[in-house]
PDB file of C-alpha atoms and ligand atoms in Angstrom:
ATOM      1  CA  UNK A  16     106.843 -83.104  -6.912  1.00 59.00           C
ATOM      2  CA  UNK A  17     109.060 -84.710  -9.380  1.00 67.00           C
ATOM      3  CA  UNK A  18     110.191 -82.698 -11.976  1.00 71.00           C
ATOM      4  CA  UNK A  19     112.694 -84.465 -15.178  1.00 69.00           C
ATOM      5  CA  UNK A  20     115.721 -82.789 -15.995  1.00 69.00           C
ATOM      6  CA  UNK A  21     115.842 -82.422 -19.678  1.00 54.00           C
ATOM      7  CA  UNK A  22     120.135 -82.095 -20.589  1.00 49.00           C
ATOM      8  CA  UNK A  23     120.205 -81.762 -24.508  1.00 39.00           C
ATOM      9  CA  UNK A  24     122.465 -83.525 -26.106  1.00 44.00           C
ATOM     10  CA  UNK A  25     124.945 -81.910 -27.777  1.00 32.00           C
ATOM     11  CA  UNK A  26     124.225 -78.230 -26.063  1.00 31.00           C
ATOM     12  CA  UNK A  27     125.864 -76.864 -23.299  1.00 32.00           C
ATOM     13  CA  UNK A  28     123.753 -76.628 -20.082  1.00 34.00           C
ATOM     14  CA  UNK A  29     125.944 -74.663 -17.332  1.00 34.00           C
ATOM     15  CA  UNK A  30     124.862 -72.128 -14.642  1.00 32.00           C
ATOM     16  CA  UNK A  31     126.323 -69.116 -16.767  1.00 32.00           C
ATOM     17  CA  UNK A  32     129.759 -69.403 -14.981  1.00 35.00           C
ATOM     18  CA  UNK A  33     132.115 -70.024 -17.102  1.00 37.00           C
ATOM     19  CA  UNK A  34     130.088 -69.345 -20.460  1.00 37.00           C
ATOM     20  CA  UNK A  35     129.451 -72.542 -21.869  1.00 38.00           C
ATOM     21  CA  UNK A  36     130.068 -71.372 -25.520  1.00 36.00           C
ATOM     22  CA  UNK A  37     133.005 -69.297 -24.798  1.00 37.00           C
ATOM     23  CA  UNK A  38     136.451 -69.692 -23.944  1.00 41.00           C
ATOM     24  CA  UNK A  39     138.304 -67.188 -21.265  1.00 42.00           C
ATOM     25  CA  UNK A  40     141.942 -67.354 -21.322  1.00 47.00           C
ATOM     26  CA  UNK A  41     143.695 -65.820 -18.017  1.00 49.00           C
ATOM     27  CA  UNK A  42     146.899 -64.261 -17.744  1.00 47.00           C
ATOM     28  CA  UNK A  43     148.747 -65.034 -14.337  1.00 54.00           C
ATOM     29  CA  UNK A  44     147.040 -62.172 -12.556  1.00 60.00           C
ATOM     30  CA  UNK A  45     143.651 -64.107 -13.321  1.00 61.00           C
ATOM     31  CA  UNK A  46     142.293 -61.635 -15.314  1.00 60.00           C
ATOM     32  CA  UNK A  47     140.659 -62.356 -18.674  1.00 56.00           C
ATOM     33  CA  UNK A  48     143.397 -61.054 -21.432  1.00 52.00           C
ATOM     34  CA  UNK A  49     141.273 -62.622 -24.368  1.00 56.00           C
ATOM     35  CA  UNK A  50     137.922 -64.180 -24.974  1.00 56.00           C
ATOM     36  CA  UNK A  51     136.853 -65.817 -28.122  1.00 60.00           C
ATOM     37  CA  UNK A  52     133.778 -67.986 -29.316  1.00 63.00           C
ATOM     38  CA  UNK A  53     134.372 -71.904 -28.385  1.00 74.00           C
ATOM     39  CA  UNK A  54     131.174 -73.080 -30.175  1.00 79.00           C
ATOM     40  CA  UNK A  55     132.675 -76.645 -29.482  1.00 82.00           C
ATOM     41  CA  UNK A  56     132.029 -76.138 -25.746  1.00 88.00           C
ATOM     42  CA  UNK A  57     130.001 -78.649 -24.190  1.00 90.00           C
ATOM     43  CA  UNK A  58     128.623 -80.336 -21.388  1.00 92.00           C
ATOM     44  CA  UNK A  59     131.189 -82.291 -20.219  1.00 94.00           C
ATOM     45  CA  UNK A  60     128.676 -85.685 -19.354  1.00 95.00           C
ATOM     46  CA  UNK A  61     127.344 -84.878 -22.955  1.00 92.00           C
ATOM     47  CA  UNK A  62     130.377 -84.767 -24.719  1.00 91.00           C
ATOM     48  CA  UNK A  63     130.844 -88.374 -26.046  1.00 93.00           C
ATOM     49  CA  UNK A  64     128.890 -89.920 -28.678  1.00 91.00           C
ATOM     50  CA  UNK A  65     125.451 -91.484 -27.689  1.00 92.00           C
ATOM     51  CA  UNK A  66     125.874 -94.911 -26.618  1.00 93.00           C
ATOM     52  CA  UNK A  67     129.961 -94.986 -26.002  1.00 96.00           C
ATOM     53  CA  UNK A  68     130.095 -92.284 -22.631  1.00 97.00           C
ATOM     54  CA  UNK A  69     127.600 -90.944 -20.248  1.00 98.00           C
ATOM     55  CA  UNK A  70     123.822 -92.438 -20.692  1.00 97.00           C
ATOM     56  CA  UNK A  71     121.882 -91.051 -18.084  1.00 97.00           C
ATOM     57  CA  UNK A  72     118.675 -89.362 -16.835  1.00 97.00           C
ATOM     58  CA  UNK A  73     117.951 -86.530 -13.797  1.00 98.00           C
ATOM     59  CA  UNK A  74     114.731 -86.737 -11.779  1.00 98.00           C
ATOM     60  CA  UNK A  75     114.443 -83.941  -9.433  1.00 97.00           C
ATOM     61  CA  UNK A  76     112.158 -83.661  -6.127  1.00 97.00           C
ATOM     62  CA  UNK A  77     111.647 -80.285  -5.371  1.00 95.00           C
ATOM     63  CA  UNK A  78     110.086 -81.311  -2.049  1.00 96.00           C
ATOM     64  CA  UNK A  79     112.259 -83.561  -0.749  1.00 97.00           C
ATOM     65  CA  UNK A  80     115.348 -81.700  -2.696  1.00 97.00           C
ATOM     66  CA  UNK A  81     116.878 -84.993  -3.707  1.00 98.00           C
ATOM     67  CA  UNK A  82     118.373 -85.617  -7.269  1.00 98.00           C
ATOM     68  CA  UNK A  83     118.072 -89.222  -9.117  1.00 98.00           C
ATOM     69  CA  UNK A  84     120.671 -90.072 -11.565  1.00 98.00           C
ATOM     70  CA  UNK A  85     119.977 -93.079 -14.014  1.00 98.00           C
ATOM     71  CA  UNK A  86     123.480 -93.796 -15.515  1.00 98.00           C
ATOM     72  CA  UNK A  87     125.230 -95.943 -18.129  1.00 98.00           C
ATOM     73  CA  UNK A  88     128.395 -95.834 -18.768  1.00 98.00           C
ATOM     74  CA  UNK A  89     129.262 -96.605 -22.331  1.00 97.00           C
ATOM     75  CA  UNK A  90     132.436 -98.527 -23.056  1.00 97.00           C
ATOM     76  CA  UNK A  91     134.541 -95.247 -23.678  1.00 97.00           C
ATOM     77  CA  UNK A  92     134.420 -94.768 -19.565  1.00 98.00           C
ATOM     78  CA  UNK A  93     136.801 -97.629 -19.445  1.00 98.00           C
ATOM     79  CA  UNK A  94     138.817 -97.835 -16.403  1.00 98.00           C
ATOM     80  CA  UNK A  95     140.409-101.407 -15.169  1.00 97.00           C
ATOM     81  CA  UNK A  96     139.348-103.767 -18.472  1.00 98.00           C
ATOM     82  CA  UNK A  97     135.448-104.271 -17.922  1.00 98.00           C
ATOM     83  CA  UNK A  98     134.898-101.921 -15.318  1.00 98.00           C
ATOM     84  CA  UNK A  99     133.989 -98.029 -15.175  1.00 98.00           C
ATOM     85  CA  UNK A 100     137.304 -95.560 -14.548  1.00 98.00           C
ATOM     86  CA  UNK A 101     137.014 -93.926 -10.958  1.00 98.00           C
ATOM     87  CA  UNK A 102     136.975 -90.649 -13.268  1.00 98.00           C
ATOM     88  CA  UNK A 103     134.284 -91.406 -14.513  1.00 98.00           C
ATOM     89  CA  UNK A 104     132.128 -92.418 -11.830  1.00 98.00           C
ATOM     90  CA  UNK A 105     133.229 -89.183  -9.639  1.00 98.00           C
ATOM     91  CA  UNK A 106     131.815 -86.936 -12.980  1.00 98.00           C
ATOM     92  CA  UNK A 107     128.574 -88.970 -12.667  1.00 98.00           C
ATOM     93  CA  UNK A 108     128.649 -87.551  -8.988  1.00 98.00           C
ATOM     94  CA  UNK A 109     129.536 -84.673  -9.261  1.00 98.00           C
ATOM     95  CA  UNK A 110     127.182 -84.155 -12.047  1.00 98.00           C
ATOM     96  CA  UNK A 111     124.386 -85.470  -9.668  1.00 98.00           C
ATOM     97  CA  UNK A 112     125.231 -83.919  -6.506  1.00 98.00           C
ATOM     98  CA  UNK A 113     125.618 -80.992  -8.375  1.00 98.00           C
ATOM     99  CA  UNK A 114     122.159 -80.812 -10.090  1.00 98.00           C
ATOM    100  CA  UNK A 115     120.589 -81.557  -6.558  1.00 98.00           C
ATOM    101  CA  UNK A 116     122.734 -78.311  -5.428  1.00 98.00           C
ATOM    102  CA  UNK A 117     122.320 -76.194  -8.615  1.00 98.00           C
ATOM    103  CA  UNK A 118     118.265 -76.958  -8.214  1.00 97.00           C
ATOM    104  CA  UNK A 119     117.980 -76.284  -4.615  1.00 95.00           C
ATOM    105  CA  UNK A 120     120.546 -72.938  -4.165  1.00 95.00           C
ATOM    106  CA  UNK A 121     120.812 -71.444  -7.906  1.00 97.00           C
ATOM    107  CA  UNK A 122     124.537 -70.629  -8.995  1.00 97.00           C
ATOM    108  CA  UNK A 123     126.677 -73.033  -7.008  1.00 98.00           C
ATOM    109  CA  UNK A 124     130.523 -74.749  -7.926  1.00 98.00           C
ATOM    110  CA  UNK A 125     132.134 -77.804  -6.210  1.00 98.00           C
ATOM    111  CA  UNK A 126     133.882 -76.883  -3.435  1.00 98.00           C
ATOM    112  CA  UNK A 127     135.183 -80.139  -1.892  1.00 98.00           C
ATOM    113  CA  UNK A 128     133.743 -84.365  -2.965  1.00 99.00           C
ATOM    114  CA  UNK A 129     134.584 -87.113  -1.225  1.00 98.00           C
ATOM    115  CA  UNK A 130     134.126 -90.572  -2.889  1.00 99.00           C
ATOM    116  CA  UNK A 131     134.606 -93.543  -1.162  1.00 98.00           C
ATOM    117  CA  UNK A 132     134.587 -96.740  -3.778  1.00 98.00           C
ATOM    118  CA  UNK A 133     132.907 -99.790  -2.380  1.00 98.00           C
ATOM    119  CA  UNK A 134     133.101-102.262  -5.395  1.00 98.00           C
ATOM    120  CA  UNK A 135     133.811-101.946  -9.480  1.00 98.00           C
ATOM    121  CA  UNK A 136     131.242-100.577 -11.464  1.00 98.00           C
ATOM    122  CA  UNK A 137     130.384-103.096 -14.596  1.00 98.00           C
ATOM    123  CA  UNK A 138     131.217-101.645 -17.414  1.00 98.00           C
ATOM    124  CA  UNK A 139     127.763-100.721 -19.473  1.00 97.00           C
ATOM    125  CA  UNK A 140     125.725-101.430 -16.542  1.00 97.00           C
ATOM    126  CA  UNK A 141     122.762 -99.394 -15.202  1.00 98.00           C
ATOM    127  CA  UNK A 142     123.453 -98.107 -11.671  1.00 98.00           C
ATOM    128  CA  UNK A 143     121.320 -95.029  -9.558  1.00 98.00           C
ATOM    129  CA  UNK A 144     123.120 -92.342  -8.174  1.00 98.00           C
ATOM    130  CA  UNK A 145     120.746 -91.000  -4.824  1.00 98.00           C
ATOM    131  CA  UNK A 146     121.760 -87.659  -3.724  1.00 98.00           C
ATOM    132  CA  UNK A 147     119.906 -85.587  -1.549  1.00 98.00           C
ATOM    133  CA  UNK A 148     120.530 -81.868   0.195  1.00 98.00           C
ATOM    134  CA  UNK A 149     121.784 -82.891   3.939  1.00 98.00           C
ATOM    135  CA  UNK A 150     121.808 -79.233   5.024  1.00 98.00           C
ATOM    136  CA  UNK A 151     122.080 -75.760   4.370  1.00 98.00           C
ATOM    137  CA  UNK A 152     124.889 -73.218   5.790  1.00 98.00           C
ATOM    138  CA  UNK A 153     124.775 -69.556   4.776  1.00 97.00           C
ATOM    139  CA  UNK A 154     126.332 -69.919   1.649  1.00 98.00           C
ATOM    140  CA  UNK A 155     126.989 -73.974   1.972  1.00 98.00           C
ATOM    141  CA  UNK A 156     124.853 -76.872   0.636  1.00 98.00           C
ATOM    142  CA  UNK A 157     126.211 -80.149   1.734  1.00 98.00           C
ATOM    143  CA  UNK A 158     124.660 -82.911  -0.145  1.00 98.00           C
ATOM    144  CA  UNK A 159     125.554 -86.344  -0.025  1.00 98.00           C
ATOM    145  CA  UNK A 160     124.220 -89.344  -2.771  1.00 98.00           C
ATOM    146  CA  UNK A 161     124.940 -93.126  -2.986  1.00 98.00           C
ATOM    147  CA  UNK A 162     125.326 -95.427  -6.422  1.00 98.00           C
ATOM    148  CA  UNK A 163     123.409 -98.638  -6.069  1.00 98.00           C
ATOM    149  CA  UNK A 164     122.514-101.276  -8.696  1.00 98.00           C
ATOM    150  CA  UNK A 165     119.147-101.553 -10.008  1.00 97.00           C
ATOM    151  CA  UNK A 166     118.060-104.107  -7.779  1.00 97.00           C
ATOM    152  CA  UNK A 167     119.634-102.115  -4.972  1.00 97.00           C
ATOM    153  CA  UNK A 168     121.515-105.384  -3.875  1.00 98.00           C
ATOM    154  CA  UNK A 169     125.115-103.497  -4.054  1.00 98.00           C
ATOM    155  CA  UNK A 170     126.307-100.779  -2.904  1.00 98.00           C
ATOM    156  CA  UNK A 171     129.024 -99.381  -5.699  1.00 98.00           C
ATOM    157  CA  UNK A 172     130.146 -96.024  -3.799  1.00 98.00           C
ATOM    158  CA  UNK A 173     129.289 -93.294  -1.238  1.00 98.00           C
ATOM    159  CA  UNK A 174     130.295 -89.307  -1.578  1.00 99.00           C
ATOM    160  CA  UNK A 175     129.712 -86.394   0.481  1.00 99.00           C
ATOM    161  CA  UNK A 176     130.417 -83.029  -0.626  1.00 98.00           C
ATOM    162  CA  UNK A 177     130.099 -79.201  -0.028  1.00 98.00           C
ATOM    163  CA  UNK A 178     128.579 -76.961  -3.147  1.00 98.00           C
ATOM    164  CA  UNK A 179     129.388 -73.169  -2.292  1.00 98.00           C
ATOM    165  CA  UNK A 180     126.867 -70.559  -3.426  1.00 98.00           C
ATOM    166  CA  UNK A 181     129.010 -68.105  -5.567  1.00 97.00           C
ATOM    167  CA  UNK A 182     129.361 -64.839  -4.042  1.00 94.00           C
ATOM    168  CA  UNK A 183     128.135 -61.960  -6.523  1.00 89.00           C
ATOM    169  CA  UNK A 184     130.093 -59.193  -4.813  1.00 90.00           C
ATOM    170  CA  UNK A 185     133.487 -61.386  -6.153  1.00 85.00           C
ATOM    171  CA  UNK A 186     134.248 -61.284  -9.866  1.00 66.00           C
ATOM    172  CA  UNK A 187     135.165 -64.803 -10.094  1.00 62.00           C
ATOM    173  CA  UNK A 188     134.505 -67.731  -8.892  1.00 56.00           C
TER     174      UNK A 188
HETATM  175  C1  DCC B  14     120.398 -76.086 -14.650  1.00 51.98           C
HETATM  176  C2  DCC B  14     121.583 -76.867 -15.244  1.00 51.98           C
HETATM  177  C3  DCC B  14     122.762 -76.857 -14.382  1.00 51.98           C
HETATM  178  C4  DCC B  14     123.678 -77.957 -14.719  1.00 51.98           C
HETATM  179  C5  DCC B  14     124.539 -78.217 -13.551  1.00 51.98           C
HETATM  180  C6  DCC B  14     125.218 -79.518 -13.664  1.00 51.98           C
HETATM  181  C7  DCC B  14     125.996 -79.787 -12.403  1.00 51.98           C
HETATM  182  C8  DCC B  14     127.450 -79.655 -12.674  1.00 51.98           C
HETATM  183  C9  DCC B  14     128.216 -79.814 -11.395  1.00 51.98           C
HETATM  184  C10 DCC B  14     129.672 -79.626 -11.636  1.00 51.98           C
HETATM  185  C11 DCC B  14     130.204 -78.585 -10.681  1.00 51.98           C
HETATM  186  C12 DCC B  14     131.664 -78.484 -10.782  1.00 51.98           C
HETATM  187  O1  DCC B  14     132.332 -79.389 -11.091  1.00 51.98           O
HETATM  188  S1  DCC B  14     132.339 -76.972 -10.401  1.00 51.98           S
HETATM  189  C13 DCC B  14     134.032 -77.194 -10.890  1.00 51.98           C
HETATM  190  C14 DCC B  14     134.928 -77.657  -9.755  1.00 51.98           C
HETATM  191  N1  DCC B  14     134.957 -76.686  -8.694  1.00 51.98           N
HETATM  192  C15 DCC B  14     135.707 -75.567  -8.784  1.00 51.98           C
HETATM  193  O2  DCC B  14     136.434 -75.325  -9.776  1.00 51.98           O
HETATM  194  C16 DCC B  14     135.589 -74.593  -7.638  1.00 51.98           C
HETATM  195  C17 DCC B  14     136.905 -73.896  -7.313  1.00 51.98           C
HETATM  196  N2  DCC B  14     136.734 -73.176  -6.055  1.00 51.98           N
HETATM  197  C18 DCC B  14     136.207 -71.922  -6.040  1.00 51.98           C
HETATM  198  O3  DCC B  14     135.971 -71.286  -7.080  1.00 51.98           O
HETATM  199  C19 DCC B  14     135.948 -71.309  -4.714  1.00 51.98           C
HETATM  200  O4  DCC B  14     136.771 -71.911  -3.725  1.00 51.98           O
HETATM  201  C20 DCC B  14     134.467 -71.449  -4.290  1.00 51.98           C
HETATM  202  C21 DCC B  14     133.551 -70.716  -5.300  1.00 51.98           C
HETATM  203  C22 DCC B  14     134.022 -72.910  -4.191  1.00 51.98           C
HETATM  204  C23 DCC B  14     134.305 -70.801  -2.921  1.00 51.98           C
HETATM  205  O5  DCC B  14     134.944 -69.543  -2.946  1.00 51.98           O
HETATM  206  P1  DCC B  14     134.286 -68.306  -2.225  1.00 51.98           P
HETATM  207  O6  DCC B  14     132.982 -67.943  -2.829  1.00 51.98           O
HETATM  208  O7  DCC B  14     135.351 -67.266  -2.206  1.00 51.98           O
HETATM  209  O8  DCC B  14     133.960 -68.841  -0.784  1.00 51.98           O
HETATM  210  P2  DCC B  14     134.827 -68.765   0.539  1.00 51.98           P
HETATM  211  O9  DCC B  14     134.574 -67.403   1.134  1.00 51.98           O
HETATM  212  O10 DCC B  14     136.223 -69.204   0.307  1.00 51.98           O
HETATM  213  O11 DCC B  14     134.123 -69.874   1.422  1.00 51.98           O
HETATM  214  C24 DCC B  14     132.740 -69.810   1.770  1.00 51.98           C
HETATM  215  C25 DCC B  14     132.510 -70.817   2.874  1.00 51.98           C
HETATM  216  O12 DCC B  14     132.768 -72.131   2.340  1.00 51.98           O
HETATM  217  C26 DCC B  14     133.848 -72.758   3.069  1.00 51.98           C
HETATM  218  N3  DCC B  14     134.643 -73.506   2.109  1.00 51.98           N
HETATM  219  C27 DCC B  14     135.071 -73.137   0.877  1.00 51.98           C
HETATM  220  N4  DCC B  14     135.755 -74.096   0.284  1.00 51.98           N
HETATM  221  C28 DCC B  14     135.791 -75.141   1.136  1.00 51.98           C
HETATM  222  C29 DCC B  14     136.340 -76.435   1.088  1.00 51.98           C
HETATM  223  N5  DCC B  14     136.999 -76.866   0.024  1.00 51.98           N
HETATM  224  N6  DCC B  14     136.171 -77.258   2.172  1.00 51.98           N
HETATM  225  C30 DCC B  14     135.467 -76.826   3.254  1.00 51.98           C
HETATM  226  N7  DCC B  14     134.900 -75.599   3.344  1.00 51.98           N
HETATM  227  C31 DCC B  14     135.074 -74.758   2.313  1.00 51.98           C
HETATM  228  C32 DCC B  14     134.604 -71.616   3.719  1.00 51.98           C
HETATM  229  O13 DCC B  14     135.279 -72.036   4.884  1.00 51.98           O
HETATM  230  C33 DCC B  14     133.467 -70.661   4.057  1.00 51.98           C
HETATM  231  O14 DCC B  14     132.796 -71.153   5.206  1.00 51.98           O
HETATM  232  P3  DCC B  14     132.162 -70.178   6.312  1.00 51.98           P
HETATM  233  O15 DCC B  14     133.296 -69.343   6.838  1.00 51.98           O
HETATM  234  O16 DCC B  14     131.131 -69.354   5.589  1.00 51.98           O
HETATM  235  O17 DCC B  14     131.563 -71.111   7.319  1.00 51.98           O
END
């Protein structure tokens, strides 16, 4: 089954970890010495105005455990003059990978994504990010995902990467 993945603009969406509307400042011990309301927080993929960042759309298959990312990227993602910034792209991925991880295994965080860049992503073109869940490990989903063109005809880039399920006997991530 297919299932949409409704991100509201404008509101942060997070797994609880950090808070999304609050902001933790840490001493150099790592321990929280103040926390005070950030109601500016947001989503980083939602956090440009609509049309100029991230345009996109999340389909999720809970069978198959495979995440679909529909993406635009507005002319504020602006790497090398007409083409998306690397930066960019690898938040896209991230983003993707890490729905398809955050669906599957509940409270996860990026533990290691590697990118490999086949060819420049048009600037305000509409590419699909494929990522899928390659295996589980104890603690360790390794997912994997692909951006294509529409038409499927080229390949833009290829990641891997490991999601670690956070450990609720440790206080922090
Ligand atoms: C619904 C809306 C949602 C909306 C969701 C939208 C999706 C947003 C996605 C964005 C996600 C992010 O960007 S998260 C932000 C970027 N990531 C981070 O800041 C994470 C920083 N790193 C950490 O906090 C930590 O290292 C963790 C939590 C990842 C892991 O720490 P830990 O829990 O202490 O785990 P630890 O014991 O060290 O390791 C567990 C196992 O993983 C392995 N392991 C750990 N790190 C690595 C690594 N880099 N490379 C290889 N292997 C590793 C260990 O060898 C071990 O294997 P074994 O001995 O068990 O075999």
């Amino acid at each position: 089954m297919s299932i949409p993945i409704n991100l509201v603009r404008g509101r942060g969406v997070g797994s609880g970890r950090p808070r999304q509307d609050s902001l933790c400042l840490r001493g150099a011990d790592s321990k929280p010495v103040k926390e005070e309301p950030l109601s500016q927080a947001r989503l980083f993929p939602r956090s440009l105005e609509e049309g100029l960042g991230f345009e996109y759309a999340m389909f999720h298959n809970q069978v198959e455990n495979r995440t679909v990312c529909i993406l635009q990227g507005g002319p504020y993602l602006q790497g090398i003059p007409g083409f998306l910034h690397g930066g960019a792209i690898a938040t896209m991925i991230d983003s993707t990978v890490g729905m398809c991880a955050v669906l599957t295994g509940g409270a996860v965080m990026t533990a290691n994504l590697n990118i490999n860049f086949r060819r420049p992503i048009p600037l305000c073109s509409v590419v699909v990010i494929n990522s899928q869940l390659d295996k589980i490990e104890g603690r360790k989903l390794f997912v994997s995902c692909n951006v294509q063109s529409l038409d499927e005809k080229t390949l833009y880039s290829e990641a891997t990467s490991l999601f670690v399920k956070l450990d609720p006997k440790k206080t922090s991530p």
